[in-house]
């Protein structure tokens, strides 16, 4: 049974702030770090319960707010195979987080244990990590109290990236089985990915040095380690690595800055040479955006859509070369943010599915393919090989040396790719493998297809919860009547497309628009943003135009 006294005693140390409603959103709980203490405690309890429910399998907890500003923090739960928390538990997380008092919390836990038929005598294990945010240590202490309160065993993975934590969860739970994912340590992760990378580029001409913008976040630490592990095969130059400078995180740098502003981080202006490639990670290193300057010094961005196109084509090519393309089919998963240019290019070649924003949605859709390539335009994504495909790869008998080489390449790809979640540094190695094999420069990669000009705008509204969407977030159902007005506007723009959705990680509504011409895409985005603003009675002083 529940150790009610212990829970009460510890819970009282982490009272829920009045008047705040917490919500498990796109990527877990995310808001100002200063109000998250009670949430962390309760997530610790919930993680323990999830572990008990799953017969003692290890559950992961990542303390991060990823691309958000430094004062924000957050927490996401990781299921045993390294994937995001099962959807149906999100509402329970929200319920437990909002119980007003310790007594109400204990009652809610008790009711939950009964409905879910959780056997409290089962063991429970939780592994957790945090990013470099200053609010992290205190939040982890609250989490540890929660883990203790439910009688779970905690393992502190320290300060590391989100994808490393996901890797650890899978590695711990598969240890000693035929599906063993690797050594359950950060070194094991670095060793596994870099060994596969080295095999894949053996004999290829060395690539020019790669600048890695680490967003002044935890990715810096992991990038420096990768630089050592992969040595001369690829010279990595980490920049924006000031993880202890207050206010530096994600500020004027990082994947979200580059994707949203479609600009070079100012800090790279004097270092990046024309023709040289660079990439940006986000605050917890699960997103990746590439870019380069052309001969005229013009900035070009290679986002998640471009990564998906590059990688999918390469895998298809290898399955053909290995003589296994009739058994292993590649499919793509995107969201509404995918550039119209990419959707057209990809759907002429492969099956493409569109799902709502959030890695969990993409991940589940990608699992339905033999090889599922999923990327959000913002650079969050990975490639999944189904268990059946992995078996086929292991059993396939190549009939020529060329087939055998291609087969080995695919098998090595399954090891360089972090299949648990989007992983900026794993994706970076994957991209570098493809570029090395194809002898592509950034410019050649970029020319696979032409992006439609697009613009993403944030609108601050009184209540973003009134915005409800359908059709994989491509249409609004609420507020009533607004979609009709958006449709009318969009019709006036050549190649126009726009949609509006509430963010699940920030207190804003996002507006995306694209059109054939740059000026038109910008105008459409701002006009739709204006509509959203007027409809919802925002403060005229903060109107986007
Ligand atoms: C998180 C999610 C992503 C999502 C992004 C923005 O990323 O994991 O799937 O695209 O938030 O979501 P929204 O538009 O709902 O705010 P991250 O890197 O911040 O964890």
XYZ file of C-alpha atoms and ligand atoms in Angstrom:
565
model
C 0.000 0.000 0.000
C 0.985 3.657 -0.276
C 3.310 5.016 2.401
C 0.869 7.790 3.131
C 2.856 9.383 5.961
C 6.041 9.539 3.948
C 4.273 10.928 0.889
C 2.499 13.524 3.009
C 5.681 14.577 4.787
C 7.622 14.972 1.517
C 4.726 16.439 -0.439
C 4.337 19.182 2.190
C 7.857 20.303 1.276
C 6.639 20.898 -2.295
C 3.280 22.698 -2.090
C 1.404 23.418 -5.295
C 1.254 27.147 -6.027
C -2.331 28.416 -5.975
C -3.903 29.767 -9.155
C -1.611 27.921 -11.544
C -3.009 25.215 -13.776
C -0.322 22.886 -15.095
C -0.698 20.958 -18.312
C 1.262 18.053 -19.767
C 1.689 19.490 -23.281
C 3.606 18.836 -26.514
C 6.754 17.996 -24.603
C 5.652 17.439 -21.007
C 5.184 20.180 -18.405
C 6.861 23.398 -19.427
C 6.674 26.841 -17.849
C 8.728 29.180 -15.630
C 11.267 27.111 -13.700
C 10.426 29.029 -10.526
C 6.889 27.559 -10.287
C 7.687 23.924 -11.114
C 8.790 22.569 -7.724
C 5.538 20.737 -6.905
C 5.246 19.428 -10.456
C 8.692 17.860 -10.213
C 7.863 16.130 -6.927
C 4.662 14.720 -8.366
C 6.329 13.634 -11.603
C 8.770 11.670 -9.441
C 5.827 9.863 -7.854
C 4.177 9.300 -11.234
C 7.374 7.937 -12.788
C 7.600 5.435 -9.931
C 3.989 4.390 -10.477
C 4.558 4.013 -14.220
C 7.552 1.795 -13.498
C 5.543 -0.366 -11.081
C 2.750 -0.600 -13.645
C 5.272 -1.851 -16.196
C 6.658 -4.502 -13.902
C 9.683 -2.573 -12.688
C 10.966 -1.447 -16.072
C 13.060 1.715 -15.853
C 11.261 4.985 -16.655
C 13.147 8.126 -17.694
C 12.624 11.699 -16.543
C 14.268 14.606 -18.373
C 14.357 18.021 -16.738
C 14.624 20.568 -19.541
C 12.776 23.286 -21.390
C 14.715 22.645 -24.571
C 14.335 25.584 -26.985
C 12.504 27.840 -24.486
C 14.168 30.858 -22.846
C 16.504 30.235 -19.930
C 14.052 31.100 -17.079
C 11.695 28.356 -18.307
C 12.124 24.763 -17.353
C 10.141 21.602 -17.786
C 9.952 17.874 -17.432
C 9.130 15.009 -19.750
C 8.677 11.327 -19.005
C 10.297 8.616 -21.087
C 8.800 5.147 -21.521
C 10.837 1.909 -21.339
C 11.832 1.687 -24.997
C 13.106 5.265 -24.888
C 10.018 6.773 -26.452
C 7.774 9.527 -25.076
C 5.273 8.721 -22.301
C 2.204 6.829 -23.548
C -0.487 9.287 -24.545
C -3.173 7.999 -22.201
C -1.018 8.805 -19.147
C -0.666 12.475 -20.038
C -4.052 13.338 -18.588
C -3.175 11.505 -15.364
C 0.028 13.528 -15.173
C -2.049 16.689 -15.538
C -4.556 15.558 -12.872
C -1.864 14.690 -10.329
C -0.004 17.960 -10.972
C -3.110 20.012 -10.229
C -4.309 18.479 -6.961
C -4.455 21.576 -4.727
C -3.079 20.113 -1.464
C -0.963 17.186 -0.253
C -4.137 15.473 0.952
C -5.815 15.907 -2.411
C -2.667 14.663 -4.127
C -2.558 11.507 -1.997
C -6.248 10.892 -2.703
C -5.643 11.334 -6.424
C -2.686 8.938 -6.318
C -4.738 6.401 -4.401
C -7.625 6.590 -6.867
C -5.197 6.334 -9.767
C -3.493 3.256 -8.314
C -6.899 1.591 -8.011
C -8.190 2.426 -11.508
C -4.909 1.446 -13.132
C -4.632 -1.646 -10.915
C -1.048 -0.796 -10.051
C 0.596 -3.409 -7.856
C 2.481 -1.297 -5.337
C 4.582 -4.237 -4.183
C 6.384 -4.233 -7.553
C 9.825 -2.633 -7.745
C 10.236 0.731 -9.484
C 13.236 2.319 -11.175
C 13.659 5.825 -12.531
C 16.647 7.311 -14.366
C 16.799 11.084 -14.650
C 18.921 13.852 -16.085
C 18.804 17.612 -16.521
C 20.091 20.246 -18.928
C 22.282 23.219 -17.931
C 19.511 25.592 -16.783
C 20.220 27.318 -13.438
C 16.851 26.163 -12.049
C 17.776 22.507 -12.736
C 19.498 21.378 -9.509
C 16.642 22.462 -7.202
C 14.053 20.885 -9.506
C 15.986 17.623 -9.567
C 16.030 17.645 -5.755
C 12.219 17.910 -5.781
C 12.029 15.079 -8.296
C 14.238 12.939 -6.061
C 11.844 13.516 -3.155
C 9.010 12.234 -5.342
C 10.977 9.153 -6.346
C 11.717 8.490 -2.664
C 8.086 9.051 -1.622
C 6.833 6.264 -3.903
C 9.661 3.947 -2.878
C 11.336 3.860 -6.272
C 15.031 3.442 -6.930
C 16.525 6.517 -8.621
C 19.553 6.747 -10.867
C 20.991 10.212 -11.479
C 22.409 10.511 -15.000
C 23.581 14.036 -14.208
C 23.754 16.852 -16.734
C 23.298 15.506 -20.225
C 21.235 15.909 -23.394
C 17.654 14.734 -23.827
C 18.607 12.134 -26.466
C 21.290 10.650 -24.203
C 18.653 10.179 -21.484
C 16.315 8.458 -23.980
C 19.194 6.233 -25.082
C 19.967 5.337 -21.461
C 16.384 4.285 -20.772
C 16.379 1.919 -23.744
C 19.883 0.616 -22.966
C 18.990 -0.113 -19.324
C 15.762 -1.919 -20.221
C 17.292 -4.048 -22.974
C 20.528 -4.932 -21.181
C 21.390 -8.596 -21.579
C 18.566 -9.279 -24.061
C 18.785 -9.915 -27.801
C 17.629 -6.337 -28.351
C 20.464 -4.871 -26.242
C 20.772 -1.262 -27.352
C 24.265 -0.492 -26.028
C 26.183 0.150 -22.798
C 23.973 2.075 -20.381
C 26.222 5.089 -19.966
C 26.976 8.318 -21.806
C 30.309 6.762 -22.842
C 28.405 3.761 -24.211
C 26.300 6.111 -26.302
C 29.301 8.056 -27.609
C 31.155 4.846 -28.356
C 28.234 3.195 -30.188
C 27.435 6.152 -32.439
C 30.992 7.157 -33.219
C 32.096 3.583 -33.992
C 29.229 3.225 -36.485
C 30.038 6.632 -37.962
C 33.697 5.735 -38.464
C 32.787 2.494 -40.258
C 30.394 4.373 -42.539
C 32.913 6.992 -43.658
C 35.955 4.696 -43.814
C 37.780 5.317 -47.073
C 35.820 8.500 -47.880
C 37.586 11.833 -48.303
C 37.612 13.769 -45.007
C 34.896 16.424 -44.842
C 35.809 20.064 -44.183
C 35.563 21.143 -40.508
C 32.018 21.557 -39.241
C 30.950 24.424 -36.982
C 28.473 23.223 -34.361
C 26.397 25.979 -32.709
C 25.512 24.458 -29.335
C 22.935 27.134 -28.319
C 25.021 27.660 -25.142
C 23.320 24.551 -23.831
C 24.039 21.006 -22.738
C 24.743 19.932 -26.328
C 28.119 21.684 -25.984
C 29.250 19.119 -23.449
C 28.210 16.202 -25.651
C 29.588 17.823 -28.825
C 33.043 18.232 -27.231
C 33.007 14.559 -26.309
C 31.964 13.525 -29.829
C 34.792 15.661 -31.211
C 37.192 13.477 -29.212
C 35.536 10.165 -30.069
C 35.429 10.712 -33.817
C 38.841 12.396 -33.994
C 40.185 13.219 -37.446
C 37.372 11.604 -39.451
C 35.438 14.834 -39.032
C 36.716 17.928 -37.294
C 33.915 19.337 -35.129
C 34.253 22.910 -33.930
C 31.764 23.571 -31.115
C 30.735 27.253 -30.820
C 28.228 28.976 -28.493
C 29.322 26.755 -25.640
C 28.882 29.249 -22.783
C 26.735 27.026 -20.591
C 27.433 28.990 -17.406
C 26.920 32.516 -18.746
C 23.573 33.768 -17.387
C 21.030 34.461 -20.107
C 23.084 32.954 -22.943
C 21.040 29.762 -23.474
C 19.140 29.762 -26.802
C 19.733 33.516 -26.984
C 20.476 34.699 -30.523
C 21.689 31.220 -31.405
C 20.578 27.598 -31.583
C 18.264 25.664 -33.882
C 15.074 27.496 -32.930
C 16.656 30.918 -33.502
C 17.991 29.888 -36.917
C 14.765 28.219 -38.036
C 12.466 30.998 -36.846
C 14.517 34.012 -37.871
C 15.973 32.288 -40.970
C 19.256 33.945 -40.134
C 22.827 33.111 -39.257
C 23.443 33.373 -35.489
C 25.274 36.741 -35.219
C 28.016 35.049 -33.172
C 29.009 33.002 -36.238
C 29.173 35.937 -38.642
C 32.926 36.343 -38.461
C 33.793 32.611 -38.311
C 31.677 30.977 -41.020
C 33.296 31.102 -44.448
C 31.393 30.958 -47.735
C 30.835 27.331 -48.760
C 31.519 26.031 -45.234
C 28.757 24.051 -43.515
C 27.540 24.677 -40.011
C 24.725 23.361 -37.865
C 22.777 24.491 -34.819
C 21.490 22.365 -31.945
C 18.768 23.509 -29.557
C 18.986 23.835 -25.764
C 18.784 20.107 -25.017
C 20.310 18.880 -28.288
C 17.323 17.110 -29.789
C 16.926 19.411 -32.797
C 19.292 20.104 -35.653
C 19.322 22.728 -38.410
C 22.129 23.020 -41.002
C 23.081 26.121 -42.946
C 25.797 27.570 -45.152
C 26.753 30.808 -46.868
C 26.964 30.740 -50.644
C 29.713 32.361 -52.714
C 28.000 35.737 -52.375
C 27.775 35.402 -48.606
C 24.025 34.713 -48.761
C 22.572 32.580 -45.947
C 20.861 29.260 -46.811
C 19.085 27.045 -44.316
C 18.818 23.247 -44.485
C 16.028 22.371 -42.066
C 14.350 19.174 -40.890
C 12.550 18.770 -44.229
C 15.855 18.933 -46.111
C 17.390 16.437 -43.688
C 14.462 14.041 -44.247
C 14.799 14.307 -48.035
C 18.553 13.715 -47.932
C 18.399 10.779 -45.567
C 15.352 9.041 -47.070
C 16.818 9.112 -50.580
C 20.066 7.652 -49.262
C 18.358 4.794 -47.438
C 16.224 3.960 -50.484
C 19.382 3.916 -52.596
C 21.110 1.561 -50.172
C 18.155 -0.833 -49.958
C 18.232 -1.047 -53.773
C 21.981 -1.564 -53.846
C 21.632 -4.291 -51.199
C 18.890 -6.020 -53.202
C 16.408 -5.737 -50.340
C 14.192 -2.897 -51.619
C 11.310 -5.262 -52.353
C 11.193 -6.218 -48.656
C 12.030 -2.959 -46.912
C 10.013 0.137 -47.851
C 10.789 3.641 -46.684
C 8.066 6.111 -45.627
C 8.086 9.723 -44.424
C 6.232 11.496 -41.624
C 5.889 15.279 -41.535
C 3.731 17.926 -39.859
C 1.825 20.907 -41.230
C 5.032 22.955 -40.856
C 6.730 20.926 -43.591
C 7.561 23.220 -46.453
C 5.204 22.750 -49.405
C 8.290 22.308 -51.602
C 9.438 19.340 -49.525
C 6.019 17.702 -49.381
C 5.719 17.898 -53.163
C 9.231 16.532 -53.722
C 8.875 13.699 -51.221
C 5.354 12.602 -52.081
C 6.340 12.209 -55.732
C 8.824 9.582 -54.555
C 7.651 7.983 -51.302
C 4.594 7.585 -49.058
C 4.224 10.710 -46.892
C 1.982 11.114 -43.846
C 1.093 14.353 -42.058
C 0.468 14.282 -38.272
C 0.063 16.886 -35.492
C 3.130 18.614 -34.032
C 5.046 16.753 -31.351
C 7.655 14.056 -31.696
C 5.367 11.504 -30.079
C 2.885 11.810 -32.955
C 5.568 11.524 -35.607
C 7.280 8.659 -33.830
C 4.130 6.560 -33.660
C 3.287 7.181 -37.318
C 6.857 6.312 -38.343
C 6.627 2.986 -36.511
C 4.053 1.886 -39.084
C 6.627 1.858 -41.906
C 9.442 -0.667 -42.425
C 11.781 2.302 -42.268
C 10.072 5.468 -41.051
C 11.899 8.743 -41.607
C 10.308 11.449 -39.472
C 11.363 15.046 -39.145
C 9.628 18.186 -38.026
C 10.663 21.200 -40.093
C 12.228 22.591 -36.886
C 14.864 19.851 -37.055
C 13.405 17.386 -34.558
C 13.455 13.872 -35.942
C 15.055 10.505 -36.522
C 14.709 7.279 -38.503
C 13.034 4.139 -37.169
C 13.753 0.627 -38.412
C 10.946 -1.766 -37.518
C 11.910 -4.940 -35.622
C 10.942 -6.979 -38.725
C 13.217 -4.854 -40.907
C 16.080 -5.315 -38.472
C 15.544 -9.090 -38.653
C 15.473 -8.979 -42.453
C 18.694 -6.996 -42.520
C 20.320 -9.483 -40.179
C 19.203 -12.474 -42.266
C 19.624 -11.125 -45.792
C 22.169 -13.027 -47.891
C 23.797 -10.617 -50.331
C 24.665 -12.167 -53.692
C 27.453 -9.806 -54.734
C 30.213 -7.892 -52.938
C 28.423 -4.636 -53.837
C 25.227 -5.886 -52.190
C 27.192 -6.909 -49.139
C 28.784 -3.448 -48.821
C 25.395 -1.726 -49.116
C 23.890 -4.088 -46.548
C 26.681 -3.333 -44.078
C 26.119 0.370 -44.604
C 22.434 0.021 -43.703
C 23.260 -2.004 -40.611
C 25.797 0.625 -39.535
C 23.180 3.310 -40.133
C 20.865 1.592 -37.655
C 23.636 2.096 -35.086
C 24.610 5.684 -35.859
C 20.947 6.692 -35.647
C 19.454 7.190 -32.179
C 16.163 5.435 -32.805
C 14.624 6.408 -29.479
C 14.007 10.090 -30.262
C 15.237 13.077 -32.294
C 18.935 13.525 -31.560
C 20.806 16.511 -32.970
C 24.288 15.010 -32.735
C 23.267 11.587 -34.026
C 21.393 13.287 -36.876
C 24.468 15.412 -37.556
C 26.627 12.291 -37.946
C 23.948 10.768 -40.178
C 23.879 13.848 -42.415
C 27.665 13.886 -42.578
C 27.662 10.218 -43.636
C 25.287 10.930 -46.505
C 27.185 14.035 -47.610
C 30.452 12.078 -47.557
C 28.952 9.216 -49.583
C 27.353 11.526 -52.137
C 30.267 14.017 -52.152
C 27.651 16.730 -51.695
C 28.409 20.262 -50.583
C 25.732 22.140 -48.665
C 24.706 23.783 -51.911
C 24.242 20.473 -53.739
C 22.190 19.088 -50.868
C 20.101 22.271 -50.865
C 19.320 21.883 -54.566
C 17.328 18.635 -54.055
C 14.243 20.870 -54.143
C 13.458 24.548 -53.682
C 11.798 25.718 -50.466
C 8.743 27.927 -50.767
C 9.305 31.225 -48.930
C 7.651 30.959 -45.518
C 7.204 32.823 -42.274
C 6.446 31.719 -38.730
C 4.941 34.281 -36.350
C 4.078 34.049 -32.644
C 0.964 35.820 -31.403
C 0.421 36.521 -27.704
C -3.302 36.148 -26.974
C -5.397 36.295 -23.834
C -6.185 32.560 -23.872
C -4.539 30.194 -26.325
C -6.770 27.333 -25.149
C -9.682 28.635 -27.198
C -7.760 27.580 -30.340
C -8.704 24.071 -31.439
C -7.547 22.392 -34.636
C -8.363 19.444 -36.907
C -6.858 17.756 -39.965
C -3.381 17.397 -38.410
C -3.546 21.024 -37.216
C -4.047 22.372 -40.710
C -7.482 23.839 -39.932
C -9.047 25.651 -36.966
C -12.388 24.530 -35.590
C -12.356 27.138 -32.826
C -12.729 30.110 -32.453
C -15.745 29.649 -34.742
C -15.606 31.471 -38.060
C -11.899 32.263 -37.950
C -10.875 29.516 -40.397
C -13.269 30.907 -43.039
C -11.574 34.288 -42.759
C -8.134 32.687 -43.026
C -9.262 30.760 -46.126
C -10.442 33.998 -47.748
C -7.090 35.627 -47.126
C -5.043 32.643 -48.303
C -6.923 32.545 -51.615
C -5.533 35.954 -52.514
C -1.901 34.733 -52.438
C -0.264 32.705 -55.173
C 0.902 29.374 -53.770
C -0.555 30.533 -50.468
C -0.955 28.232 -47.466
C -1.391 29.194 -43.833
C -2.456 27.644 -40.566
C -2.874 28.628 -36.937
C -2.319 26.443 -33.865
C -1.770 26.942 -30.150
C 1.768 26.134 -29.004
C 2.134 23.260 -26.563
C 5.380 24.593 -25.124
C 4.999 28.382 -24.959
C 2.098 30.635 -24.048
C 1.519 31.783 -27.635
C -0.422 30.940 -30.776
C 1.723 30.098 -33.801
C 0.947 31.242 -37.334
C 2.655 29.682 -40.338
C 2.347 30.920 -43.903
C 4.011 30.233 -47.202
C 3.610 31.631 -50.715
C 5.463 31.683 -54.019
C 7.091 35.031 -53.271
C 8.998 36.045 -50.131
C 7.119 39.347 -49.668
C 3.797 37.536 -50.091
C 4.655 34.842 -47.539
C 5.590 37.533 -45.013
C 2.481 39.568 -45.727
C 0.200 36.536 -45.481
C 1.732 35.483 -42.161
C 1.331 38.930 -40.639
C -2.189 39.365 -41.938
C -3.290 36.002 -40.528
C -1.561 36.924 -37.265
C -3.484 40.198 -37.280
C -6.743 38.298 -37.769
C -5.953 35.974 -34.881
C -5.153 38.933 -32.714
C -8.302 40.885 -33.501
C -10.531 37.846 -33.096
C -9.276 37.156 -29.621
C -9.309 40.669 -28.261
C -5.586 41.023 -27.685
C -3.970 44.173 -26.359
C -3.758 46.636 -29.310
C -0.265 47.683 -28.183
C 1.020 44.139 -28.798
C -0.715 43.602 -32.140
C 1.750 41.839 -34.484
C 1.324 44.503 -37.243
C 9.013 20.468 -28.560
C 8.448 19.211 -29.172
C 8.470 19.334 -30.675
C 7.717 20.568 -31.100
C 8.235 21.805 -30.366
C 7.359 23.026 -30.587
O 10.336 20.629 -28.961
O 9.221 18.110 -28.751
O 7.890 18.179 -31.217
O 7.831 20.785 -32.465
O 8.269 21.572 -28.980
O 6.064 22.717 -30.146
P 4.916 23.785 -30.033
O 4.817 24.418 -31.389
O 3.698 23.031 -29.652
O 5.355 24.810 -29.027
P 11.480 20.994 -27.936
O 12.728 20.904 -28.739
O 11.188 22.368 -27.413
O 11.351 19.928 -26.877
